[in-house]
Short mmCIF file of C-alpha atoms in Angstrom, two decimals:
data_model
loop_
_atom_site.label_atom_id
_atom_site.label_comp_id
_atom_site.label_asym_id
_atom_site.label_seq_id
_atom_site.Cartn_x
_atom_site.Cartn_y
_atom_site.Cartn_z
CA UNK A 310 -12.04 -16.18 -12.23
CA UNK A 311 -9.35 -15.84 -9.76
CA UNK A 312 -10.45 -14.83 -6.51
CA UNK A 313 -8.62 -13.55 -2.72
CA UNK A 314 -10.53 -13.92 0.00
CA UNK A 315 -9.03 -12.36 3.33
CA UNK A 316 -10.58 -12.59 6.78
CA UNK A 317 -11.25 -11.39 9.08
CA UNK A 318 -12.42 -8.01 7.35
CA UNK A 319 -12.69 -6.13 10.77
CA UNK A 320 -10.22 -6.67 13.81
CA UNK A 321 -10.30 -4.80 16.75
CA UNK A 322 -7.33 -5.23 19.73
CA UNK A 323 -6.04 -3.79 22.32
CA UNK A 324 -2.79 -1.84 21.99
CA UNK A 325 -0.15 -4.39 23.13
CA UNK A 326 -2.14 -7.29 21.39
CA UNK A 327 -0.96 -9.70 18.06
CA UNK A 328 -2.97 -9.38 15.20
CA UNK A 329 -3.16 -11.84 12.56
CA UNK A 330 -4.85 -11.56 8.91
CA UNK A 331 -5.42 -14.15 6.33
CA UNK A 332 -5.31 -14.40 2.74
CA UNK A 333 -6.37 -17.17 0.72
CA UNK A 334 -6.93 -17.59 -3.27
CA UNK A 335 -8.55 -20.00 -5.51
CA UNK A 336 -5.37 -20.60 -7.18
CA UNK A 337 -1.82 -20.96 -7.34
CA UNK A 338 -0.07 -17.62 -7.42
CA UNK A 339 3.31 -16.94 -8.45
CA UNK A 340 3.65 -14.19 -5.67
CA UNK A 341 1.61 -12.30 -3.03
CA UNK A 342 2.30 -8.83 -2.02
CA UNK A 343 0.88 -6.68 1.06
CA UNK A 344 -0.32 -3.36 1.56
CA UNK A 345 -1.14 -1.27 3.71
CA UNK A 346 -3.62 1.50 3.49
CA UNK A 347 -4.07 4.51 6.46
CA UNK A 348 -7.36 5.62 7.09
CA UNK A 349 -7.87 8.75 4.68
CA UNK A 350 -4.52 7.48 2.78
CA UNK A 351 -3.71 5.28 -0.07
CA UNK A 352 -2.47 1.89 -0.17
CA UNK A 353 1.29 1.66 0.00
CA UNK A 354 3.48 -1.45 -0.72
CA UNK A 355 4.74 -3.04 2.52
CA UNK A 356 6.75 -6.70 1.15
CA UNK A 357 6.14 -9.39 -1.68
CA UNK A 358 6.50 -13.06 -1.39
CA UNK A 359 7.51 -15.44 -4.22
CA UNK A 360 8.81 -18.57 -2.73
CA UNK A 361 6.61 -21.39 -1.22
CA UNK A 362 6.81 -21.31 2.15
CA UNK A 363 8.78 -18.13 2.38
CA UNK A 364 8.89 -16.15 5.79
CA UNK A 365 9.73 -12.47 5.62
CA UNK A 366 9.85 -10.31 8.68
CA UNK A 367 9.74 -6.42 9.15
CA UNK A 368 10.14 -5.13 12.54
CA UNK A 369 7.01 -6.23 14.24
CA UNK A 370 5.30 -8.10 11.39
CA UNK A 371 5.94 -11.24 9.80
CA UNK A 372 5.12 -12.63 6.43
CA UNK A 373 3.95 -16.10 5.38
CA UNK A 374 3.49 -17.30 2.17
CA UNK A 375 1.94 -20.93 2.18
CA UNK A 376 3.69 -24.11 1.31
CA UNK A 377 1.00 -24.36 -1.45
CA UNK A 378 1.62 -21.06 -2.91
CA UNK A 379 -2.77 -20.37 -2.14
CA UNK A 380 -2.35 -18.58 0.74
CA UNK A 381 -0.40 -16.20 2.67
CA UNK A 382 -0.45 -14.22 6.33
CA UNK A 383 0.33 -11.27 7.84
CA UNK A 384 0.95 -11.06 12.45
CA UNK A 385 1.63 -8.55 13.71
CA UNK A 386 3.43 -8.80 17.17
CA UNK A 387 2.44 -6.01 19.90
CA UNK A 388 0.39 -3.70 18.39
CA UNK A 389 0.87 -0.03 18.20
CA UNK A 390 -1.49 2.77 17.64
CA UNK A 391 0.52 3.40 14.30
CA UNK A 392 -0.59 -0.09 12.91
CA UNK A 393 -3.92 1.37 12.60
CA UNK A 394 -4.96 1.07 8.41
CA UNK A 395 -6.05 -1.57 6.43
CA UNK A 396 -4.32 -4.23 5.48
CA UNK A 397 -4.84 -5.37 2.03
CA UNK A 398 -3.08 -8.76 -0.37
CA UNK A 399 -2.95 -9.12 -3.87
CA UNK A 400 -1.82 -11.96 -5.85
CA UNK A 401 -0.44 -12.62 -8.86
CA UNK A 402 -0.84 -15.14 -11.36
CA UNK A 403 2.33 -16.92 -13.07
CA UNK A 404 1.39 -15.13 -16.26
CA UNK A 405 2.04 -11.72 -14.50
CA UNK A 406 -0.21 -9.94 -16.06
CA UNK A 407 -2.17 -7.23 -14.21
CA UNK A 408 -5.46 -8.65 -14.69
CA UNK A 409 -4.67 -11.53 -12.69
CA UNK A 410 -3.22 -8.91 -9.69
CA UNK A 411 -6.13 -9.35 -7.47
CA UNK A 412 -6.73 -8.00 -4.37
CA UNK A 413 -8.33 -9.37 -1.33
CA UNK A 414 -11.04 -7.43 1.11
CA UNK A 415 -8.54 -5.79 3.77
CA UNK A 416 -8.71 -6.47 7.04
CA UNK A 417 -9.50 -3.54 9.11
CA UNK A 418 -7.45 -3.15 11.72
CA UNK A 419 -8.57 -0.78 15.11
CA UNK A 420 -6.05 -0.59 17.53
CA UNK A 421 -7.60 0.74 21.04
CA UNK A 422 -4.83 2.53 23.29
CA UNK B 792 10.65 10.23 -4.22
CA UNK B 793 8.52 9.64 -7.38
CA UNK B 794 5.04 9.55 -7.10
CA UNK B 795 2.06 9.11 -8.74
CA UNK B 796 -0.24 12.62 -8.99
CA UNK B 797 -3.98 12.60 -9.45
CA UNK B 798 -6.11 15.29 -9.75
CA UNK B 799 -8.85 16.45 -8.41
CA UNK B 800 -8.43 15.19 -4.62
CA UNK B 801 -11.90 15.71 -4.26
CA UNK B 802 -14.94 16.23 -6.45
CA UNK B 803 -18.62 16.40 -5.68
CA UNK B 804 -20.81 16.85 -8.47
CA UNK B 805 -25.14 16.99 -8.95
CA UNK B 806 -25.76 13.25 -10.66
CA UNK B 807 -25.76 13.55 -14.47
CA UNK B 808 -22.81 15.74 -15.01
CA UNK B 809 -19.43 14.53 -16.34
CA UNK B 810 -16.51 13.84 -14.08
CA UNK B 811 -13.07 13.66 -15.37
CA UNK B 812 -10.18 11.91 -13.26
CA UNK B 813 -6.80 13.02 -14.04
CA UNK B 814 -3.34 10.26 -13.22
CA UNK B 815 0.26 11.21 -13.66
CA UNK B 816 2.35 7.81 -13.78
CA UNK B 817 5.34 7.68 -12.46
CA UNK B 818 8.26 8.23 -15.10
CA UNK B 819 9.50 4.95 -16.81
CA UNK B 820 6.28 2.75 -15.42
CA UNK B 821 4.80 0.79 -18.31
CA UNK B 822 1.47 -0.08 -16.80
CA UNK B 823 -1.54 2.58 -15.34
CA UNK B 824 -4.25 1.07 -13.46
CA UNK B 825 -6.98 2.69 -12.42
CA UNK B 826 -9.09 0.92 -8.88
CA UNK B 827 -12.60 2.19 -7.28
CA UNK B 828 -12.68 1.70 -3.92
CA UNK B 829 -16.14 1.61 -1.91
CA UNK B 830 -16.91 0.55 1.73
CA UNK B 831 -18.78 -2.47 0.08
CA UNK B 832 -16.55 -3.82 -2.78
CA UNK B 833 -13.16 -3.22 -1.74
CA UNK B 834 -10.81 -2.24 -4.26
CA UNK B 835 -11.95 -3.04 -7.63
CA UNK B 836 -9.90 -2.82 -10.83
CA UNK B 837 -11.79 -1.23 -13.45
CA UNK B 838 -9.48 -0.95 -16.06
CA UNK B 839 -5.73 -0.85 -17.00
CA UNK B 840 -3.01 0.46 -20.36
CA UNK B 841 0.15 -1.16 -20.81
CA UNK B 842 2.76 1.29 -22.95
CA UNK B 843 -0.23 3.23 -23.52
CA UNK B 844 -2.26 0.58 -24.62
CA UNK B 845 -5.33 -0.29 -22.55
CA UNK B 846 -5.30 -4.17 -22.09
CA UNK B 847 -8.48 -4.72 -20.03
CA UNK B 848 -11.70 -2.88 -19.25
CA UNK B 849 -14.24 -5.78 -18.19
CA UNK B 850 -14.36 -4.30 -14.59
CA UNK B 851 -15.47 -0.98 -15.99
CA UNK B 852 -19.10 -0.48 -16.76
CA UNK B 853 -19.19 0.70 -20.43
CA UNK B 854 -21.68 2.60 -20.83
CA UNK B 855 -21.10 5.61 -18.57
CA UNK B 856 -17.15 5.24 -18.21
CA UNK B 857 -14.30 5.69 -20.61
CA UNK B 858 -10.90 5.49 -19.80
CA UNK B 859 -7.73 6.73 -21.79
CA UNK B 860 -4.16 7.14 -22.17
CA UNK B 861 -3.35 9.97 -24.73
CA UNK B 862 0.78 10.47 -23.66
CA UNK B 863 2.72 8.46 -21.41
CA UNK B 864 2.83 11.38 -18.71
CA UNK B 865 -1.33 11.23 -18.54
CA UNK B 866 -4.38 8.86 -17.83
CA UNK B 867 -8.01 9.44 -17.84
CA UNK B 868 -10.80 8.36 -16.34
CA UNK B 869 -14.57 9.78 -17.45
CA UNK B 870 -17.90 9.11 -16.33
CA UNK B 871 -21.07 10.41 -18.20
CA UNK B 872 -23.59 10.84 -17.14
CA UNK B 873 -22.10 10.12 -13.53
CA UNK B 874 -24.92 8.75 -10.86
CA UNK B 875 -24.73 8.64 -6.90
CA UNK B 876 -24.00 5.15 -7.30
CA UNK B 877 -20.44 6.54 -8.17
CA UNK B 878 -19.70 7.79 -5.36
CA UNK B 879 -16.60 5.96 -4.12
CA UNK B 880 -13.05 6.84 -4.01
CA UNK B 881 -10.86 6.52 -7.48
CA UNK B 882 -7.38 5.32 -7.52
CA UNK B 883 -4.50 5.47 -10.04
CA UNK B 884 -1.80 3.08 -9.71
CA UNK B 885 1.15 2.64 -11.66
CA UNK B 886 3.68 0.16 -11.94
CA UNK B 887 6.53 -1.73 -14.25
CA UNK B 888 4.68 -5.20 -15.47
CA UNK B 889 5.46 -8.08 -15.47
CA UNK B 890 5.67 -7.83 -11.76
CA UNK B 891 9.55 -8.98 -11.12
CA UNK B 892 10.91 -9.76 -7.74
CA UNK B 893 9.95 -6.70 -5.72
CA UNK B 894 8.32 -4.68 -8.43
CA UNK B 895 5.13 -3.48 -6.80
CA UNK B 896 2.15 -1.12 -7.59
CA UNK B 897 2.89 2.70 -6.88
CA UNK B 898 -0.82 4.59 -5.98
CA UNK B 899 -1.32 8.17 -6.21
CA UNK B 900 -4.43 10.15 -3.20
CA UNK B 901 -7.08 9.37 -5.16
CA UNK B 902 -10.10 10.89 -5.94
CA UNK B 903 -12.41 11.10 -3.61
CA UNK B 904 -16.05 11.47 -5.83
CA UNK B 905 -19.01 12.40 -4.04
CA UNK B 906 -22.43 12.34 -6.74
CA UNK B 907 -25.21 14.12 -5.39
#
């Protein structure tokens, strides 16, 4: 079956740091969205890619999707204490049917002040 | 804002009782999903109901959990007999499927299950 794998599943930086998280599937998806969860909190929808190669920015992070359409990133530039959560991606297959929504590990992000 | 209500936000229970989970959907969304969450696994999708209708239950183990949809304003999620190896946090999610451009997956607290 279709499988996300996202690395690293811990990251710990300094305040003022980048922070980078991977996410890479087994197969082609037909779009890859990103969440982010708070400690305590539940996962809220942060962007969705569709396009290969598509590059999405929010403030101080910035979306990848791969050229392939297998695997996606997520930087984040400077780090702030409010960046703490974890970050989570799910894919989709082209059917579009929820079973095929899979979501990777998280990354756990720690942001030291 | 529309959101998506479940009930209880916390349960702890003695092993062997029944647990039920209760998810309000948000208004209009077509498709209830309902995720465990552990330390270990992640978020894992046990089982989901489009219009009503539940489409896929293979991540659910069968023989302790049931899930249902009896009105479009309510989901369910049972286990009995529930063991400590339940323990995890439950999440509802709802959402409008197939996923168009920028349709994503609303989540409600969760329900945070402790089995003793």
């Amino acid at each position: 079956g279709q499988q996300v794998m996202q690395i690293p599943q811990y990251q710990h930086v300094q305040e003022g740091e980048d922070f980078t998280t991977y996410c890479n599937s087994s197969t082609t998806l037909s779009n890859i969205q990103w969440y982010k969860q708070r400690p305590g909190g539940h996962p809220v929808f942060l962007i969705q890619l569709v396009k290969s190669g598509e590059v999405k920015k929010q403030k101080r992070l910035t979306f990848q999707f791969g050229e392939a359409k297998k695997n996606s990133s997520l930087h984040i530039t400077a780090t702030q204490t409010t960046d703490v959560g974890t970050y989570f991606c799910a894919g989709t297959l082209s059917s579009g049917s929820a079973r095929q929504l899979t979501f990777g590990s998280g990354t756990q992000l720690t942001v030291l002040p | 804002d529309a959101r998506v209500t479940q009930t209880p936000r916390h349960k702890v229970t003695e092993m062997g009782q029944e647990v039920t989970m209760r998810c309000q959907p948000i208004l209009g969304h077509n498709t209830v999903f309902w995720y465990r969450q552990t330390m270990m696994q992640g978020l894992e999708l046990l089982a989901y109901f489009r219009n009503r209708a539940p489409l896929d239950d293979s991540g659910m183990p069968k023989d302790r959990f049931s899930a249902e949809m009896p009105d479009a304003t309510l989901a369910t999620l049972k286990i009995q007999p529930s063991e400590p190896r339940d323990s995890a946090v439950y999440f509802c999610a709802s959402g409008f499927l197939p996923l168009a451009t920028n349709e994503k997956l609303f989540f409600g607290s969760g329900t945070q299950l402790s089995v003793l």
